[in-house]
Amino acid sequence: MLKRTDLKGVKDVARFLLMTEIHKTEFSPVVVQHPFTANGIVGISIDGKVRLLDITENEDDLNIWRNYKLKCIDTAENAFGIYMMMNTAYALTFLKYAKRYLSQKDFSSILVSAWIKAENPNCDVNLKQSELVSIFRQADPQILMTQSERKRLKSLPETVTVYRGVTSYNAKNIRVLSWTLDKAKAEWFAHRYGENGTVYEARIDKSRIVAYFAGRGESEVIVEPRYLKNISVQKSE
């Protein structure tokens, strides 16, 4: 990893992602999938006036929007500023392709932000589980976690009990990176949105935990999924 971020390289990655296709959904034009937007109807400021553009059907609007975003990329002063332009669902994808141009400091800062902000980072179709684990292993723990988070991770026993709550939305996503030390939080995830979900319990060696995040009150541990042991369903409380 570079000692200093190659901003030109990061911008080249952003430009490439900007020019990828707008993927429509059943809710289009309101909802789309694209690295720079989740909305097919976008508003930009032109000559001090806000203009609404339909980037799903109007080629001229799409070109105007892309040119506007290109100017934003060109004038960005740092890599984090470019990352903040990304659609949250594609933040880890951006990190994957921009990694070769990033310093470890910038890489780690973007990773922790992207992971925490993403709704379901375990299921990013553009990254395999092994890639996600590798990404975490390459990050600087001093930046990835706060001092108290690092201390909490260090204090864990050699074999750790972890929990995961799932609903019908992610019922098949069991052997994934994101678990919690807090069974009550797993229960909350299993029953949010009014669902009668499932809570799983597992064991994992502390050496296979790559990060701990206390933010959002989730007591989240990022694990290497293939090393999870004794996965079992827990009775609801």
PDB file of C-alpha atoms in Angstrom:
ATOM      1  CA  MET A   1       0.000   0.000   0.000  1.00  0.00           C
ATOM      2  CA  LEU A   2       1.264   3.496  -0.834  1.00  0.00           C
ATOM      3  CA  LYS A   3       2.790   5.816   1.747  1.00  0.00           C
ATOM      4  CA  ARG A   4       0.906   8.685   0.154  1.00  0.00           C
ATOM      5  CA  THR A   5      -2.358   8.515  -1.769  1.00  0.00           C
ATOM      6  CA  ASP A   6      -2.163   8.877  -5.544  1.00  0.00           C
ATOM      7  CA  LEU A   7      -5.129  11.224  -5.931  1.00  0.00           C
ATOM      8  CA  LYS A   8      -4.969  11.107  -9.719  1.00  0.00           C
ATOM      9  CA  GLY A   9      -5.353   7.330  -9.633  1.00  0.00           C
ATOM     10  CA  VAL A  10      -8.306   7.563  -7.246  1.00  0.00           C
ATOM     11  CA  LYS A  11      -9.979  10.082  -9.541  1.00  0.00           C
ATOM     12  CA  ASP A  12      -9.457   7.784 -12.511  1.00  0.00           C
ATOM     13  CA  VAL A  13     -11.273   5.011 -10.643  1.00  0.00           C
ATOM     14  CA  ALA A  14     -14.125   7.381  -9.799  1.00  0.00           C
ATOM     15  CA  ARG A  15     -14.424   8.501 -13.420  1.00  0.00           C
ATOM     16  CA  PHE A  16     -14.597   4.883 -14.570  1.00  0.00           C
ATOM     17  CA  LEU A  17     -17.348   4.070 -12.073  1.00  0.00           C
ATOM     18  CA  LEU A  18     -19.253   7.194 -13.054  1.00  0.00           C
ATOM     19  CA  MET A  19     -19.418   6.046 -16.668  1.00  0.00           C
ATOM     20  CA  THR A  20     -20.901   2.628 -15.845  1.00  0.00           C
ATOM     21  CA  GLU A  21     -24.478   1.871 -16.791  1.00  0.00           C
ATOM     22  CA  ILE A  22     -27.476   3.094 -14.802  1.00  0.00           C
ATOM     23  CA  HIS A  23     -29.260  -0.063 -13.650  1.00  0.00           C
ATOM     24  CA  LYS A  24     -33.013   0.302 -13.393  1.00  0.00           C
ATOM     25  CA  THR A  25     -35.099  -1.358 -10.684  1.00  0.00           C
ATOM     26  CA  GLU A  26     -38.792  -2.112 -10.318  1.00  0.00           C
ATOM     27  CA  PHE A  27     -39.064   1.303  -8.637  1.00  0.00           C
ATOM     28  CA  SER A  28     -37.358   3.266 -11.391  1.00  0.00           C
ATOM     29  CA  PRO A  29     -37.037   6.064 -12.210  1.00  0.00           C
ATOM     30  CA  VAL A  30     -37.142   6.896  -8.489  1.00  0.00           C
ATOM     31  CA  VAL A  31     -34.744   4.114  -7.438  1.00  0.00           C
ATOM     32  CA  VAL A  32     -31.765   2.938  -9.483  1.00  0.00           C
ATOM     33  CA  GLN A  33     -28.448   1.232  -8.894  1.00  0.00           C
ATOM     34  CA  HIS A  34     -25.291   3.122  -9.767  1.00  0.00           C
ATOM     35  CA  PRO A  35     -22.000   3.900  -7.991  1.00  0.00           C
ATOM     36  CA  PHE A  36     -22.848   7.604  -7.775  1.00  0.00           C
ATOM     37  CA  THR A  37     -26.582   7.607  -7.131  1.00  0.00           C
ATOM     38  CA  ALA A  38     -29.495   5.533  -5.884  1.00  0.00           C
ATOM     39  CA  ASN A  39     -31.998   7.898  -7.537  1.00  0.00           C
ATOM     40  CA  GLY A  40     -32.949   8.131 -11.192  1.00  0.00           C
ATOM     41  CA  ILE A  41     -34.381  11.623 -10.731  1.00  0.00           C
ATOM     42  CA  VAL A  42     -31.553  13.877  -9.571  1.00  0.00           C
ATOM     43  CA  GLY A  43     -31.297  17.566  -8.858  1.00  0.00           C
ATOM     44  CA  ILE A  44     -28.212  19.642  -9.671  1.00  0.00           C
ATOM     45  CA  SER A  45     -27.507  23.338  -9.488  1.00  0.00           C
ATOM     46  CA  ILE A  46     -27.006  25.025 -12.855  1.00  0.00           C
ATOM     47  CA  ASP A  47     -26.322  28.784 -12.878  1.00  0.00           C
ATOM     48  CA  GLY A  48     -27.697  29.063  -9.369  1.00  0.00           C
ATOM     49  CA  LYS A  49     -30.921  27.227 -10.188  1.00  0.00           C
ATOM     50  CA  VAL A  50     -31.817  23.654  -9.255  1.00  0.00           C
ATOM     51  CA  ARG A  51     -32.675  21.523 -12.240  1.00  0.00           C
ATOM     52  CA  LEU A  52     -34.298  18.082 -12.047  1.00  0.00           C
ATOM     53  CA  LEU A  53     -32.879  15.490 -14.409  1.00  0.00           C
ATOM     54  CA  ASP A  54     -34.207  12.073 -15.391  1.00  0.00           C
ATOM     55  CA  ILE A  55     -31.011  10.084 -15.949  1.00  0.00           C
ATOM     56  CA  THR A  56     -32.889   6.853 -16.719  1.00  0.00           C
ATOM     57  CA  GLU A  57     -34.714   7.933 -19.877  1.00  0.00           C
ATOM     58  CA  ASN A  58     -33.198  11.182 -21.125  1.00  0.00           C
ATOM     59  CA  GLU A  59     -29.735  10.844 -22.675  1.00  0.00           C
ATOM     60  CA  ASP A  60     -29.148  14.612 -22.546  1.00  0.00           C
ATOM     61  CA  ASP A  61     -30.006  14.663 -18.833  1.00  0.00           C
ATOM     62  CA  LEU A  62     -27.640  11.740 -18.239  1.00  0.00           C
ATOM     63  CA  ASN A  63     -24.780  13.548 -19.982  1.00  0.00           C
ATOM     64  CA  ILE A  64     -25.453  16.766 -18.052  1.00  0.00           C
ATOM     65  CA  TRP A  65     -25.415  14.822 -14.772  1.00  0.00           C
ATOM     66  CA  ARG A  66     -22.221  12.963 -15.631  1.00  0.00           C
ATOM     67  CA  ASN A  67     -20.438  16.165 -16.650  1.00  0.00           C
ATOM     68  CA  TYR A  68     -21.521  17.743 -13.380  1.00  0.00           C
ATOM     69  CA  LYS A  69     -20.154  14.782 -11.415  1.00  0.00           C
ATOM     70  CA  LEU A  70     -16.932  14.835 -13.438  1.00  0.00           C
ATOM     71  CA  LYS A  71     -16.344  18.429 -12.327  1.00  0.00           C
ATOM     72  CA  CYS A  72     -16.939  17.383  -8.718  1.00  0.00           C
ATOM     73  CA  ILE A  73     -14.398  14.592  -9.086  1.00  0.00           C
ATOM     74  CA  ASP A  74     -11.862  16.838 -10.804  1.00  0.00           C
ATOM     75  CA  THR A  75     -12.049  19.455  -8.033  1.00  0.00           C
ATOM     76  CA  ALA A  76     -11.953  16.989  -5.114  1.00  0.00           C
ATOM     77  CA  GLU A  77      -9.062  17.738  -2.775  1.00  0.00           C
ATOM     78  CA  ASN A  78      -8.639  14.293  -1.243  1.00  0.00           C
ATOM     79  CA  ALA A  79      -9.673  10.661  -1.543  1.00  0.00           C
ATOM     80  CA  PHE A  80     -12.188  10.824   1.293  1.00  0.00           C
ATOM     81  CA  GLY A  81     -14.003  13.632  -0.502  1.00  0.00           C
ATOM     82  CA  ILE A  82     -14.368  11.419  -3.582  1.00  0.00           C
ATOM     83  CA  TYR A  83     -15.572   8.513  -1.452  1.00  0.00           C
ATOM     84  CA  MET A  84     -18.263  10.746   0.055  1.00  0.00           C
ATOM     85  CA  MET A  85     -19.714  11.280  -3.426  1.00  0.00           C
ATOM     86  CA  MET A  86     -20.390   7.567  -3.791  1.00  0.00           C
ATOM     87  CA  ASN A  87     -23.721   5.803  -3.401  1.00  0.00           C
ATOM     88  CA  THR A  88     -23.359   4.081  -0.008  1.00  0.00           C
ATOM     89  CA  ALA A  89     -24.202   0.696  -1.520  1.00  0.00           C
ATOM     90  CA  TYR A  90     -21.121   0.980  -3.757  1.00  0.00           C
ATOM     91  CA  ALA A  91     -18.675   2.413  -1.210  1.00  0.00           C
ATOM     92  CA  LEU A  92     -16.866  -0.891  -0.680  1.00  0.00           C
ATOM     93  CA  THR A  93     -16.750  -1.444  -4.449  1.00  0.00           C
ATOM     94  CA  PHE A  94     -15.050   1.928  -4.809  1.00  0.00           C
ATOM     95  CA  LEU A  95     -12.578   0.935  -2.089  1.00  0.00           C
ATOM     96  CA  LYS A  96     -11.818  -2.351  -3.846  1.00  0.00           C
ATOM     97  CA  TYR A  97     -10.799  -0.649  -7.077  1.00  0.00           C
ATOM     98  CA  ALA A  98      -9.180   2.421  -5.520  1.00  0.00           C
ATOM     99  CA  LYS A  99      -7.117   0.432  -3.011  1.00  0.00           C
ATOM    100  CA  ARG A 100      -3.967   0.356  -5.151  1.00  0.00           C
ATOM    101  CA  TYR A 101      -3.895   4.168  -5.183  1.00  0.00           C
ATOM    102  CA  LEU A 102      -4.592   4.761  -1.485  1.00  0.00           C
ATOM    103  CA  SER A 103      -2.312   5.226   1.479  1.00  0.00           C
ATOM    104  CA  GLN A 104      -3.024   2.870   4.375  1.00  0.00           C
ATOM    105  CA  LYS A 105      -4.337   5.830   6.363  1.00  0.00           C
ATOM    106  CA  ASP A 106      -6.868   6.848   3.713  1.00  0.00           C
ATOM    107  CA  PHE A 107      -7.717   3.220   2.962  1.00  0.00           C
ATOM    108  CA  SER A 108      -8.462   2.500   6.639  1.00  0.00           C
ATOM    109  CA  SER A 109     -10.480   5.674   7.153  1.00  0.00           C
ATOM    110  CA  ILE A 110     -12.666   4.964   4.133  1.00  0.00           C
ATOM    111  CA  LEU A 111     -13.122   1.312   5.125  1.00  0.00           C
ATOM    112  CA  VAL A 112     -14.494   1.982   8.596  1.00  0.00           C
ATOM    113  CA  SER A 113     -16.837   4.676   7.272  1.00  0.00           C
ATOM    114  CA  ALA A 114     -18.049   2.533   4.356  1.00  0.00           C
ATOM    115  CA  TRP A 115     -18.651  -0.512   6.536  1.00  0.00           C
ATOM    116  CA  ILE A 116     -20.596   1.317   9.223  1.00  0.00           C
ATOM    117  CA  LYS A 117     -22.732   3.285   6.752  1.00  0.00           C
ATOM    118  CA  ALA A 118     -23.627   0.315   4.536  1.00  0.00           C
ATOM    119  CA  GLU A 119     -26.979  -1.359   5.261  1.00  0.00           C
ATOM    120  CA  ASN A 120     -25.867  -4.858   4.271  1.00  0.00           C
ATOM    121  CA  PRO A 121     -22.119  -4.875   3.523  1.00  0.00           C
ATOM    122  CA  ASN A 122     -21.891  -8.658   3.965  1.00  0.00           C
ATOM    123  CA  CYS A 123     -23.783  -9.111   0.682  1.00  0.00           C
ATOM    124  CA  ASP A 124     -21.922  -6.737  -1.635  1.00  0.00           C
ATOM    125  CA  VAL A 125     -22.094  -8.568  -4.971  1.00  0.00           C
ATOM    126  CA  ASN A 126     -18.859  -6.939  -6.110  1.00  0.00           C
ATOM    127  CA  LEU A 127     -16.731  -8.383  -3.316  1.00  0.00           C
ATOM    128  CA  LYS A 128     -16.219 -11.982  -2.265  1.00  0.00           C
ATOM    129  CA  GLN A 129     -16.018 -12.785   1.453  1.00  0.00           C
ATOM    130  CA  SER A 130     -12.331 -13.546   1.078  1.00  0.00           C
ATOM    131  CA  GLU A 131     -11.801 -10.089  -0.436  1.00  0.00           C
ATOM    132  CA  LEU A 132     -13.631  -8.406   2.438  1.00  0.00           C
ATOM    133  CA  VAL A 133     -11.545 -10.283   5.004  1.00  0.00           C
ATOM    134  CA  SER A 134      -8.369  -9.343   3.129  1.00  0.00           C
ATOM    135  CA  ILE A 135      -9.451  -5.710   3.061  1.00  0.00           C
ATOM    136  CA  PHE A 136      -9.880  -5.669   6.833  1.00  0.00           C
ATOM    137  CA  ARG A 137      -6.567  -7.439   7.356  1.00  0.00           C
ATOM    138  CA  GLN A 138      -4.790  -4.756   5.310  1.00  0.00           C
ATOM    139  CA  ALA A 139      -6.262  -1.863   7.306  1.00  0.00           C
ATOM    140  CA  ASP A 140      -4.407  -0.102  10.125  1.00  0.00           C
ATOM    141  CA  PRO A 141      -6.083  -1.119  13.430  1.00  0.00           C
ATOM    142  CA  GLN A 142      -5.066   2.217  14.929  1.00  0.00           C
ATOM    143  CA  ILE A 143      -7.308   3.978  12.401  1.00  0.00           C
ATOM    144  CA  LEU A 144      -9.912   1.272  11.911  1.00  0.00           C
ATOM    145  CA  MET A 145     -10.819   1.140  15.616  1.00  0.00           C
ATOM    146  CA  THR A 146     -10.817   3.613  18.479  1.00  0.00           C
ATOM    147  CA  GLN A 147      -8.539   3.064  21.458  1.00  0.00           C
ATOM    148  CA  SER A 148     -11.414   1.710  23.542  1.00  0.00           C
ATOM    149  CA  GLU A 149     -12.467  -0.632  20.724  1.00  0.00           C
ATOM    150  CA  ARG A 150      -8.938  -2.005  20.407  1.00  0.00           C
ATOM    151  CA  LYS A 151      -8.787  -2.474  24.160  1.00  0.00           C
ATOM    152  CA  ARG A 152     -12.115  -4.329  24.175  1.00  0.00           C
ATOM    153  CA  LEU A 153     -10.969  -6.623  21.373  1.00  0.00           C
ATOM    154  CA  LYS A 154      -7.715  -7.372  23.164  1.00  0.00           C
ATOM    155  CA  SER A 155      -9.585  -8.205  26.387  1.00  0.00           C
ATOM    156  CA  LEU A 156     -11.728 -10.920  24.789  1.00  0.00           C
ATOM    157  CA  PRO A 157     -11.060 -14.563  25.750  1.00  0.00           C
ATOM    158  CA  GLU A 158      -9.210 -16.820  23.337  1.00  0.00           C
ATOM    159  CA  THR A 159     -12.515 -18.388  22.264  1.00  0.00           C
ATOM    160  CA  VAL A 160     -15.377 -15.926  21.822  1.00  0.00           C
ATOM    161  CA  THR A 161     -19.150 -16.476  21.758  1.00  0.00           C
ATOM    162  CA  VAL A 162     -20.837 -14.399  19.058  1.00  0.00           C
ATOM    163  CA  TYR A 163     -24.429 -13.904  17.900  1.00  0.00           C
ATOM    164  CA  ARG A 164     -26.236 -12.960  14.719  1.00  0.00           C
ATOM    165  CA  GLY A 165     -29.889 -12.042  14.220  1.00  0.00           C
ATOM    166  CA  VAL A 166     -31.520 -12.473  10.817  1.00  0.00           C
ATOM    167  CA  THR A 167     -34.948 -11.912   9.273  1.00  0.00           C
ATOM    168  CA  SER A 168     -36.527 -13.244   6.075  1.00  0.00           C
ATOM    169  CA  TYR A 169     -34.532 -10.588   4.194  1.00  0.00           C
ATOM    170  CA  ASN A 170     -31.137 -12.072   5.064  1.00  0.00           C
ATOM    171  CA  ALA A 171     -32.064 -15.498   6.457  1.00  0.00           C
ATOM    172  CA  LYS A 172     -29.474 -17.270   4.303  1.00  0.00           C
ATOM    173  CA  ASN A 173     -26.636 -14.942   5.302  1.00  0.00           C
ATOM    174  CA  ILE A 174     -25.342 -16.820   8.337  1.00  0.00           C
ATOM    175  CA  ARG A 175     -21.681 -17.547   7.691  1.00  0.00           C
ATOM    176  CA  VAL A 176     -20.780 -13.900   7.073  1.00  0.00           C
ATOM    177  CA  LEU A 177     -18.372 -11.317   8.522  1.00  0.00           C
ATOM    178  CA  SER A 178     -20.720  -9.355  10.787  1.00  0.00           C
ATOM    179  CA  TRP A 179     -21.658 -10.775  14.219  1.00  0.00           C
ATOM    180  CA  THR A 180     -22.165  -9.251  17.657  1.00  0.00           C
ATOM    181  CA  LEU A 181     -21.027  -9.935  21.202  1.00  0.00           C
ATOM    182  CA  ASP A 182     -24.433  -8.822  22.466  1.00  0.00           C
ATOM    183  CA  LYS A 183     -27.206 -11.421  22.298  1.00  0.00           C
ATOM    184  CA  ALA A 184     -29.853  -8.756  23.002  1.00  0.00           C
ATOM    185  CA  LYS A 185     -28.688  -6.799  19.948  1.00  0.00           C
ATOM    186  CA  ALA A 186     -28.924  -9.966  17.846  1.00  0.00           C
ATOM    187  CA  GLU A 187     -32.500 -10.379  19.118  1.00  0.00           C
ATOM    188  CA  TRP A 188     -33.233  -6.816  18.039  1.00  0.00           C
ATOM    189  CA  PHE A 189     -31.981  -7.517  14.511  1.00  0.00           C
ATOM    190  CA  ALA A 190     -34.025 -10.723  14.368  1.00  0.00           C
ATOM    191  CA  HIS A 191     -37.252  -8.924  15.270  1.00  0.00           C
ATOM    192  CA  ARG A 192     -36.889  -5.536  13.609  1.00  0.00           C
ATOM    193  CA  TYR A 193     -39.493  -4.540  11.049  1.00  0.00           C
ATOM    194  CA  GLY A 194     -41.944  -6.644  13.051  1.00  0.00           C
ATOM    195  CA  GLU A 195     -40.463  -9.920  11.850  1.00  0.00           C
ATOM    196  CA  ASN A 196     -40.116 -13.163  13.768  1.00  0.00           C
ATOM    197  CA  GLY A 197     -36.518 -13.819  12.824  1.00  0.00           C
ATOM    198  CA  THR A 198     -33.816 -16.147  14.082  1.00  0.00           C
ATOM    199  CA  VAL A 199     -30.840 -15.674  16.394  1.00  0.00           C
ATOM    200  CA  TYR A 200     -27.716 -17.755  15.859  1.00  0.00           C
ATOM    201  CA  GLU A 201     -24.902 -18.389  18.294  1.00  0.00           C
ATOM    202  CA  ALA A 202     -21.386 -19.452  17.310  1.00  0.00           C
ATOM    203  CA  ARG A 203     -17.847 -19.715  18.625  1.00  0.00           C
ATOM    204  CA  ILE A 204     -14.741 -18.281  17.050  1.00  0.00           C
ATOM    205  CA  ASP A 205     -11.101 -17.944  18.055  1.00  0.00           C
ATOM    206  CA  LYS A 206     -10.134 -14.372  18.911  1.00  0.00           C
ATOM    207  CA  SER A 207      -7.311 -14.543  16.355  1.00  0.00           C
ATOM    208  CA  ARG A 208     -10.010 -14.849  13.675  1.00  0.00           C
ATOM    209  CA  ILE A 209     -11.713 -11.598  14.697  1.00  0.00           C
ATOM    210  CA  VAL A 210     -10.352  -8.811  12.514  1.00  0.00           C
ATOM    211  CA  ALA A 211     -12.134  -5.819  14.092  1.00  0.00           C
ATOM    212  CA  TYR A 212     -14.524  -4.716  16.812  1.00  0.00           C
ATOM    213  CA  PHE A 213     -16.898  -1.751  16.466  1.00  0.00           C
ATOM    214  CA  ALA A 214     -18.813  -0.297  19.393  1.00  0.00           C
ATOM    215  CA  GLY A 215     -20.563   2.349  17.297  1.00  0.00           C
ATOM    216  CA  ARG A 216     -24.361   2.367  17.048  1.00  0.00           C
ATOM    217  CA  GLY A 217     -24.430   0.223  20.195  1.00  0.00           C
ATOM    218  CA  GLU A 218     -24.062  -2.971  18.181  1.00  0.00           C
ATOM    219  CA  SER A 219     -20.906  -4.455  19.770  1.00  0.00           C
ATOM    220  CA  GLU A 220     -20.079  -5.701  16.284  1.00  0.00           C
ATOM    221  CA  VAL A 221     -17.233  -8.099  15.599  1.00  0.00           C
ATOM    222  CA  ILE A 222     -15.882  -8.646  12.097  1.00  0.00           C
ATOM    223  CA  VAL A 223     -14.875 -12.284  11.782  1.00  0.00           C
ATOM    224  CA  GLU A 224     -13.383 -14.631   9.226  1.00  0.00           C
ATOM    225  CA  PRO A 225     -16.583 -16.560   8.415  1.00  0.00           C
ATOM    226  CA  ARG A 226     -15.015 -19.893   7.525  1.00  0.00           C
ATOM    227  CA  TYR A 227     -13.621 -20.199  11.053  1.00  0.00           C
ATOM    228  CA  LEU A 228     -17.000 -19.936  12.806  1.00  0.00           C
ATOM    229  CA  LYS A 229     -17.646 -23.034  14.919  1.00  0.00           C
ATOM    230  CA  ASN A 230     -20.648 -24.660  16.584  1.00  0.00           C
ATOM    231  CA  ILE A 231     -23.271 -22.495  14.867  1.00  0.00           C
ATOM    232  CA  SER A 232     -26.646 -23.111  16.480  1.00  0.00           C
ATOM    233  CA  VAL A 233     -30.116 -21.566  16.615  1.00  0.00           C
ATOM    234  CA  GLN A 234     -31.018 -19.835  19.870  1.00  0.00           C
ATOM    235  CA  LYS A 235     -34.473 -19.739  21.429  1.00  0.00           C
ATOM    236  CA  SER A 236     -36.126 -16.322  21.405  1.00  0.00           C
ATOM    237  CA  GLU A 237     -36.354 -14.537  24.742  1.00  0.00           C
TER     238      GLU A 237
END
